[in-house]
Tab-separated table of C-alpha atoms and ligand atoms in Angstrom:
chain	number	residue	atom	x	y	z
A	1	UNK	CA	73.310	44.852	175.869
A	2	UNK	CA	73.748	47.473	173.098
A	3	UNK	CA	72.495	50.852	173.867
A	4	UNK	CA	69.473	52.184	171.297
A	5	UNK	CA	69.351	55.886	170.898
A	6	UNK	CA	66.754	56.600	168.149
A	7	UNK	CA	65.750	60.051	166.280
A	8	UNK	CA	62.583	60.336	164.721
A	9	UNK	CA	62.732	63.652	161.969
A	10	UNK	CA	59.342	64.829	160.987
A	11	UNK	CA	57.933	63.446	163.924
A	12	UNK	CA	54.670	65.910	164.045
A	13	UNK	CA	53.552	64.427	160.916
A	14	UNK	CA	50.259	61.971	160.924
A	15	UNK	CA	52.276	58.927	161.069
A	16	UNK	CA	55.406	60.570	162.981
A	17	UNK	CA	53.252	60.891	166.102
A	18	UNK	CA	51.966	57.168	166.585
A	19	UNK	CA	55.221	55.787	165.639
A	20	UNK	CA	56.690	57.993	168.312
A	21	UNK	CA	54.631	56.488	170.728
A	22	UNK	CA	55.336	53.213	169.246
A	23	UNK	CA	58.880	53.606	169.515
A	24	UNK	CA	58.325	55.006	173.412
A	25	UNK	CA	56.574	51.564	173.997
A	26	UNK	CA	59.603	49.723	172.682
A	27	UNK	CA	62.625	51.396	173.737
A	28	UNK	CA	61.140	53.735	176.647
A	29	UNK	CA	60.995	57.327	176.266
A	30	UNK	CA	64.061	57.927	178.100
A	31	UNK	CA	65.638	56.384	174.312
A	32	UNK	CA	63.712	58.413	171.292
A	33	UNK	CA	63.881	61.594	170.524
A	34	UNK	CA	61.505	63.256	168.562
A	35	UNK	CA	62.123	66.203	166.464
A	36	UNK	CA	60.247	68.270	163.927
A	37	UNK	CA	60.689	71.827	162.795
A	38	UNK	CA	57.282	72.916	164.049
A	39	UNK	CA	56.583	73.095	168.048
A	40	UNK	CA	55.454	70.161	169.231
A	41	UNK	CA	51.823	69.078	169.957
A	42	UNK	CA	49.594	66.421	171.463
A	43	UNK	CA	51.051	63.589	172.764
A	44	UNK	CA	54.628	64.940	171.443
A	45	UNK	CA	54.777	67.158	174.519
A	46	UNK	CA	55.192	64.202	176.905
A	47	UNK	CA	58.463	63.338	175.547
A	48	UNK	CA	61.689	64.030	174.149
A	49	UNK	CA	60.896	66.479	172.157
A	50	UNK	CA	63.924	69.055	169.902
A	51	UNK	CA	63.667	71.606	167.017
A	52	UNK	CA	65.401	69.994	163.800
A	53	UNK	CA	65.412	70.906	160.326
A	54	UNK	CA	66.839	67.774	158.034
A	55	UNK	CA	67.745	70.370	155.581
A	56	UNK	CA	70.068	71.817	158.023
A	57	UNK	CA	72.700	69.078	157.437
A	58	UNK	CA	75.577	70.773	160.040
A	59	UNK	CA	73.424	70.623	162.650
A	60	UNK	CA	71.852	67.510	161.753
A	61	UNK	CA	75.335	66.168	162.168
A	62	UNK	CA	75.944	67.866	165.435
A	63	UNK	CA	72.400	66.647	166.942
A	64	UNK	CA	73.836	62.974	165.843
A	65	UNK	CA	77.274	63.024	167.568
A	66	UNK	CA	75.929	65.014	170.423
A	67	UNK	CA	72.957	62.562	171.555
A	68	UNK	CA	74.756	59.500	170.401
A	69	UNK	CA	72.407	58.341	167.901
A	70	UNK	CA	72.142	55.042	166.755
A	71	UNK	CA	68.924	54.434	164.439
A	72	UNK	CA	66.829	57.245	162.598
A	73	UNK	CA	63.299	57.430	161.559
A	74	UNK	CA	63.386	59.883	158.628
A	75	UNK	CA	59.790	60.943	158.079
A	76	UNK	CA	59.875	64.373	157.171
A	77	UNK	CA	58.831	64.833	153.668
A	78	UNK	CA	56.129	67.130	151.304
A	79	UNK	CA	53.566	64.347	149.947
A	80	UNK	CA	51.745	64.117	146.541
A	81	UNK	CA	48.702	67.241	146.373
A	82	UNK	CA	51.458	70.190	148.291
A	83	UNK	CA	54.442	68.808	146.000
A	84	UNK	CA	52.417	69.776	142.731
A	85	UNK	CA	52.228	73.219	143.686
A	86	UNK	CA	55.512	73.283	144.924
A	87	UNK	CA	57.712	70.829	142.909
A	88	UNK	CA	61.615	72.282	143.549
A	89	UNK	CA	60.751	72.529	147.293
A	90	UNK	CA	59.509	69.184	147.271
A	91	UNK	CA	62.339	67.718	145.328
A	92	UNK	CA	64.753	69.809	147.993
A	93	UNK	CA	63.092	68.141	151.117
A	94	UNK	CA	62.186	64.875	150.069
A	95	UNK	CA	65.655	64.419	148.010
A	96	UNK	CA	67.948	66.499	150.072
A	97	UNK	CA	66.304	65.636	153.403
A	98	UNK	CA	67.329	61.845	152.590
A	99	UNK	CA	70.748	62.043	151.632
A	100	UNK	CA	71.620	63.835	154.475
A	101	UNK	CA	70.168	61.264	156.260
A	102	UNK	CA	71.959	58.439	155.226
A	103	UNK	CA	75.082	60.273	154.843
A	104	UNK	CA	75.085	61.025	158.674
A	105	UNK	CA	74.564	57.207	159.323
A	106	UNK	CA	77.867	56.289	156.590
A	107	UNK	CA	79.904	59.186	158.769
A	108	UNK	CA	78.371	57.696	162.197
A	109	UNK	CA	77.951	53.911	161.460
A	110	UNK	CA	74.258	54.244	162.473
A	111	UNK	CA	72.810	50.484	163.055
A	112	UNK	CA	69.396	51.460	161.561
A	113	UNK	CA	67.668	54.071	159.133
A	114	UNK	CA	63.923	54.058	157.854
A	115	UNK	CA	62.832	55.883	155.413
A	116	UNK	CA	59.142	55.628	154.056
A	117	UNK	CA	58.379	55.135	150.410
A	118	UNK	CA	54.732	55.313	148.351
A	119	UNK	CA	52.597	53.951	146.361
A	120	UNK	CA	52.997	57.071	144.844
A	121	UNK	CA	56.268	55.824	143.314
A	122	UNK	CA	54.144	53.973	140.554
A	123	UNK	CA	52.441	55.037	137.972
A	124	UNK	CA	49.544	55.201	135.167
A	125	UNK	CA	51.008	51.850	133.388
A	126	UNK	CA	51.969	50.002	136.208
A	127	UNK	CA	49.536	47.346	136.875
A	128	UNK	CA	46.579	48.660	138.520
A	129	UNK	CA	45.195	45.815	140.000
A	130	UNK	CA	47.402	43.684	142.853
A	131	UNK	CA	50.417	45.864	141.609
A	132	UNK	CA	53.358	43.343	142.184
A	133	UNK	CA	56.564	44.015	144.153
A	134	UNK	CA	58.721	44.284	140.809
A	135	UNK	CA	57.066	45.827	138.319
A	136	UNK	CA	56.892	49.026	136.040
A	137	UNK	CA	57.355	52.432	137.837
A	138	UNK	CA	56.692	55.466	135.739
A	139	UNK	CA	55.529	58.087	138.425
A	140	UNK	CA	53.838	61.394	137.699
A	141	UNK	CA	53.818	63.119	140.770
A	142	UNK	CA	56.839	64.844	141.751
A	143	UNK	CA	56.214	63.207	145.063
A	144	UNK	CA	56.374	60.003	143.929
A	145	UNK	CA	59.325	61.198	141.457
A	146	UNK	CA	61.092	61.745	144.922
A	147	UNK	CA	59.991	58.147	146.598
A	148	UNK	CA	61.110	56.675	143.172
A	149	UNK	CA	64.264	58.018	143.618
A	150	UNK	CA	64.517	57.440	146.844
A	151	UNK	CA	64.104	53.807	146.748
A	152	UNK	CA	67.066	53.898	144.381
A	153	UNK	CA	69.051	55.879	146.844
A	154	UNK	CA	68.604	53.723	149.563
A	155	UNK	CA	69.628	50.383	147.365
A	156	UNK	CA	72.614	52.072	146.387
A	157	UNK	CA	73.480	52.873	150.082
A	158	UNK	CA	72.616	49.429	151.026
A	159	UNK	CA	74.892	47.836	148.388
A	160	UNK	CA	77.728	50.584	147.816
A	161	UNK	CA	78.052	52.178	151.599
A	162	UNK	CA	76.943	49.132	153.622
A	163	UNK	CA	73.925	51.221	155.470
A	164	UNK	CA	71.184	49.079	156.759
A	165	UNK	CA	68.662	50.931	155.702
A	166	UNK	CA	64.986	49.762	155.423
A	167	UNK	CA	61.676	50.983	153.827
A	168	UNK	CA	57.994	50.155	153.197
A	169	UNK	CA	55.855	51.406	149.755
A	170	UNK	CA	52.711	52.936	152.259
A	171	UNK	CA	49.359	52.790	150.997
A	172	UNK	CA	46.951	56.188	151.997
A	173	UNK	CA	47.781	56.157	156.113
A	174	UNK	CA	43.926	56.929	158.146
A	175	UNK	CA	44.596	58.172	161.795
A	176	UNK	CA	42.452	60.465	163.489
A	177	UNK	CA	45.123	61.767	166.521
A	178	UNK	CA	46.772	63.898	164.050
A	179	UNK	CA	44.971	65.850	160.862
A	180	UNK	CA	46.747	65.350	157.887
A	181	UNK	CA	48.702	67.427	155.640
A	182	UNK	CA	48.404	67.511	151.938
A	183	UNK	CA	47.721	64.170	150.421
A	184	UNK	CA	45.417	62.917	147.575
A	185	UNK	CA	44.383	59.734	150.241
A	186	UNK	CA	43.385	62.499	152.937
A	187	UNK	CA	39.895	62.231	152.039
A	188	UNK	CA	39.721	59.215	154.028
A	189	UNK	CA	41.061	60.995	156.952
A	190	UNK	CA	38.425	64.023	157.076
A	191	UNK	CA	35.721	61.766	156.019
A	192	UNK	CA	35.584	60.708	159.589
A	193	UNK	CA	36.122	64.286	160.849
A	194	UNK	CA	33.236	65.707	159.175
A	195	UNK	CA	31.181	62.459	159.833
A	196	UNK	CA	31.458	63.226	163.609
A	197	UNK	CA	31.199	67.288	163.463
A	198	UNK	CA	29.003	67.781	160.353
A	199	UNK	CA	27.080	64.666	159.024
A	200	UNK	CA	28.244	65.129	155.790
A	201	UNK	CA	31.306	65.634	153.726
A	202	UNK	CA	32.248	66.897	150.686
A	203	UNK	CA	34.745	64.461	148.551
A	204	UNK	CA	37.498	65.767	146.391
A	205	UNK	CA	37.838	62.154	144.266
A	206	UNK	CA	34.889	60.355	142.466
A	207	UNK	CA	32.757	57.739	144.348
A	208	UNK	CA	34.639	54.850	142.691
A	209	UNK	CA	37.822	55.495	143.109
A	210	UNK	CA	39.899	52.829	144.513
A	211	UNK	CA	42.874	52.975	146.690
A	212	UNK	CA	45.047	51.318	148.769
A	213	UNK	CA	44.703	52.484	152.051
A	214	UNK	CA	45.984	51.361	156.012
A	215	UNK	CA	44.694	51.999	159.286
A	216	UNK	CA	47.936	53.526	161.276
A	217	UNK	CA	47.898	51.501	164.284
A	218	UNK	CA	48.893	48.451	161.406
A	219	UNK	CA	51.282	50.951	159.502
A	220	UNK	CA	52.890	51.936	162.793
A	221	UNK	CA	53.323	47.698	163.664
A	222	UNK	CA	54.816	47.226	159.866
A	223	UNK	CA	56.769	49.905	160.515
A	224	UNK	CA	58.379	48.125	163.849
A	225	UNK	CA	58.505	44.807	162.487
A	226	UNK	CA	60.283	45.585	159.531
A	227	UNK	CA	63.128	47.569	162.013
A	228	UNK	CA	62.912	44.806	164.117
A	229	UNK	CA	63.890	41.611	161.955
A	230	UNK	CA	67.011	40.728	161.478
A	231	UNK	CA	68.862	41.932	158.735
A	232	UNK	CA	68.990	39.009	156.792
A	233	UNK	CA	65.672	38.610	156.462
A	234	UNK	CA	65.120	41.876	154.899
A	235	UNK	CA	66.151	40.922	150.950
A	236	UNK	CA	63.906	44.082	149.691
A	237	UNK	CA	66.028	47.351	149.836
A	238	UNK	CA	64.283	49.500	148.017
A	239	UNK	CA	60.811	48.981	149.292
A	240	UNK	CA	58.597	46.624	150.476
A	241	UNK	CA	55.002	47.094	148.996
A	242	UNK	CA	52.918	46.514	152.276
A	243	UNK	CA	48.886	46.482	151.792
A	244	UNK	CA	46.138	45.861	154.127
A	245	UNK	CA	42.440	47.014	152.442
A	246	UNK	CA	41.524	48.796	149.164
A	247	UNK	CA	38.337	50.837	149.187
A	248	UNK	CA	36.527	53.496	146.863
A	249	UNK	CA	34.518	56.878	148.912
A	250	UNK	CA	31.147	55.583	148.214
A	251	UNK	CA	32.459	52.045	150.382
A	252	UNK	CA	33.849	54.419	152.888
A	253	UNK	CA	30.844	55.995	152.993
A	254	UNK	CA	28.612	53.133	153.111
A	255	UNK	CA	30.312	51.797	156.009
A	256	UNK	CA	30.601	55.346	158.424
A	257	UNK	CA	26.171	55.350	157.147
A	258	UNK	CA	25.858	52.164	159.343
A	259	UNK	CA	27.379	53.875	162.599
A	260	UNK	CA	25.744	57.723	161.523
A	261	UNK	CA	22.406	56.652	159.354
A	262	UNK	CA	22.494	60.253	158.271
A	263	UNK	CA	25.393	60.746	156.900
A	264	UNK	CA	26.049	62.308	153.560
A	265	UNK	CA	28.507	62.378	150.827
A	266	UNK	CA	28.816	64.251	147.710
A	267	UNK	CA	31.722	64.476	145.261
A	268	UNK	CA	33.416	67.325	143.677
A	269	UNK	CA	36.783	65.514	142.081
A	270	UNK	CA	39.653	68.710	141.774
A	271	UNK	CA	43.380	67.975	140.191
A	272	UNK	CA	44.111	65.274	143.034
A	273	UNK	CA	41.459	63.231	140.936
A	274	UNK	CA	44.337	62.538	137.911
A	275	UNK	CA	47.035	62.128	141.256
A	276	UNK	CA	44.400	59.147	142.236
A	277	UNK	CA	43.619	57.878	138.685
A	278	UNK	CA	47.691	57.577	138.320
A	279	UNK	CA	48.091	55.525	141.240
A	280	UNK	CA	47.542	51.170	142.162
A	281	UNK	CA	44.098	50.513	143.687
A	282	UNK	CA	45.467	47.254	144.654
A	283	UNK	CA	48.805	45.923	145.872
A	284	UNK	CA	50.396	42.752	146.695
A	285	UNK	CA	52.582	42.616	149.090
A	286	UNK	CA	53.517	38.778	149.499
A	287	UNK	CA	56.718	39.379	149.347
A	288	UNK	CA	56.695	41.191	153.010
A	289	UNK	CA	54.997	38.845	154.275
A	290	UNK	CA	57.433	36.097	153.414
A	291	UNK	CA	60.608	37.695	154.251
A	292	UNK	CA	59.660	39.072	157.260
A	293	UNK	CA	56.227	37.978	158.264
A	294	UNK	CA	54.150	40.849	157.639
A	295	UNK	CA	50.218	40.616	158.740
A	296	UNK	CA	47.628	43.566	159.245
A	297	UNK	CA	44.944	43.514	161.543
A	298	UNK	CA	42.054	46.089	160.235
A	299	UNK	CA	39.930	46.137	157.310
A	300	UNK	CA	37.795	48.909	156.625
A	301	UNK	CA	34.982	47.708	158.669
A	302	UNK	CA	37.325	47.177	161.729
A	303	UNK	CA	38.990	50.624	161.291
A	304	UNK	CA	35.616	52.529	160.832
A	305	UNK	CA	34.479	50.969	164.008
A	306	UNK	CA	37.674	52.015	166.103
A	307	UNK	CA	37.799	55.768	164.378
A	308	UNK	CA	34.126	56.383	164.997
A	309	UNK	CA	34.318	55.354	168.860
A	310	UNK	CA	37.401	56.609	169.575
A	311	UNK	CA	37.528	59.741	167.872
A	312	UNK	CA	35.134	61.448	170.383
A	313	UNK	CA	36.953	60.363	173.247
A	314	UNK	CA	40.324	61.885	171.915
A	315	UNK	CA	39.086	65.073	170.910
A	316	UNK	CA	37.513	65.657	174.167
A	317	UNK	CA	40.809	64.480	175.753
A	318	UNK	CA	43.075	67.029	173.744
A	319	UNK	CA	40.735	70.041	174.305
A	320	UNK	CA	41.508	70.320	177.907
B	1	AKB	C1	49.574	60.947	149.648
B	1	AKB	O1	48.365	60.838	149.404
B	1	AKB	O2	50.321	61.776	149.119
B	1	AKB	C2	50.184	59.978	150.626
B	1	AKB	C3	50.735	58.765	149.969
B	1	AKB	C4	49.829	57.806	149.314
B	1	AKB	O3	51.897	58.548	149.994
B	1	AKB	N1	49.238	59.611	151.617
């Protein structure tokens, strides 16, 4: 039997942690290495664990040939509120970061490379509603500038270099092992935080503002799925638009009030309000489930239920 060896760059990220672990579960520890260019924390430290910087491509290289790699997770990226107040660094990363990538698996015949796209890659007149697979993409954020190219990066790689490379169009990711870093769909991450510490929390969008969003234990099992079918059945290679729930902050809200009765929200919408206004608030994603059987698992109402109970119990884990 062949012999997996994956990487996983930007693996201290929200969604780079639990599809670490994921990854641990599949192919055993001994087989992933995770890599970031931040020390590692958490659950990170109980693994593989290396200092890599995707913009470094010599060494990225190196790291390759040295540890016989054969698949890469390529995570590491600036997302949509950090990349509008620092647009060429963004463009580097994101941009730069990925070509690298997917050069190194042309010069090492890698089997497998994912790379995640957005729903930031549409835009204010793509359909808003149940945004199909094909459809118009004019993004605004330099963010989703990047994932828009990116898609088109990775099609040409499929089709001109022969890389089997895959990706999935994620919806706002809500985890509560990791805090996240700099994205309009964040509220619904600290929501929970503050729900827990403080009973209230202060909300950067409007009450009705509707998003796509996905609970990360079903954006880490899309993840694996996709990597796992075979290649045939993946007919997609740009992006796969992958969905699960859509919600506003007042429903969020609503639903954390029937766990915490005295809760409280209030709103005071900043600049990621126009990033959120810009974006789907609904997405169809038949097409994944066709090709390669995608189904989620939690809705909002499942999710709250898991974050509220669980929450506790990590954090007083992690603080020993
Ligand atoms: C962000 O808000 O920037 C990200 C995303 C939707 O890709 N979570």
């Amino acid at each position: 039997m062949k012999k997996h060896k994956i990487l996983v760059i930007g693996a201290g990220g929200q969604l780079g942690s639990e599809l670490t672990q994921g990854l641990w579960n599949l192919y055993g520890k001994e087989n992933v290495i995770a890599t970031d260019i931040k020390d590692p924390q958490g659950i990170l430290t109980q693994g593989n664990f290396e200092i890599l910087d995707v913009l470094k491509q010599k060494h990225l290289f190196e790291f390759i040939q040295k540890n016989a790699i054969t698949q890469v997770y390529h995570l590491a990226a600036v997302l949509s509120a950090t990349g509008e107040k620092n647009p060429k660094f963004a463009w580097h990363l994101n941009m730069d970061g990925l070509i690298h990538v997917l050069d190194a698996a042309v010069e090492f015949k890698l089997d497998k490379v994912y790379w995640p796209s957005s729903i930031a890659a549409f835009g204010p007149t793509t359909p808003k509603k149940n945004t199909p697979q094909d459809t118009i993409m004019d993004p605004t954020t330099i963010y989703g500038i990047t994932k828009q190219a990116g898609e088109r990066w990775c099609h040409w790689y499929y089709h001109k270099m022969g890389v089997d490379v895959r990706s999935l169009r994620y919806p706002g990711l809500i985890g509560y092992k990791t805090k996240p870093g700099g994205g309009t769909t964040d509220y619904a991450v600290d929501i929970y935080f503050k729900a827990l510490s403080d009973k209230k929390f202060e909300c950067f969008l409007k009450p009705d503002t509707y998003l796509p969003m996905m609970y990360m234990d079903d954006a880490v099992k899309a993840t694996l799925d996709l990597m796992e079918a075979s290649s045939e059945k993946i007919k997609e290679r740009s992006s796969y638009n992958i969905s699960s729930m859509s919600f506003c902050p007042s429903e969020i809200a609503e639903e954390i009030k029937k766990h915490i009765p005295e809760f409280e929200i209030t709103y005071n919408p900043d600049f990621r309000q126009a990033i959120a206004d810009s974006w789907p608030q609904s997405i169809d994603d038949s097409k994944a489930r066709l090709d390669w059987g995608w189904n989620h698992r939690f809705g909002l109402k499942e999710m709250t239920r898991e974050i509220l109970t669980n929450l506790p119990v990590y954090e007083s884990l992690t603080a020993q």
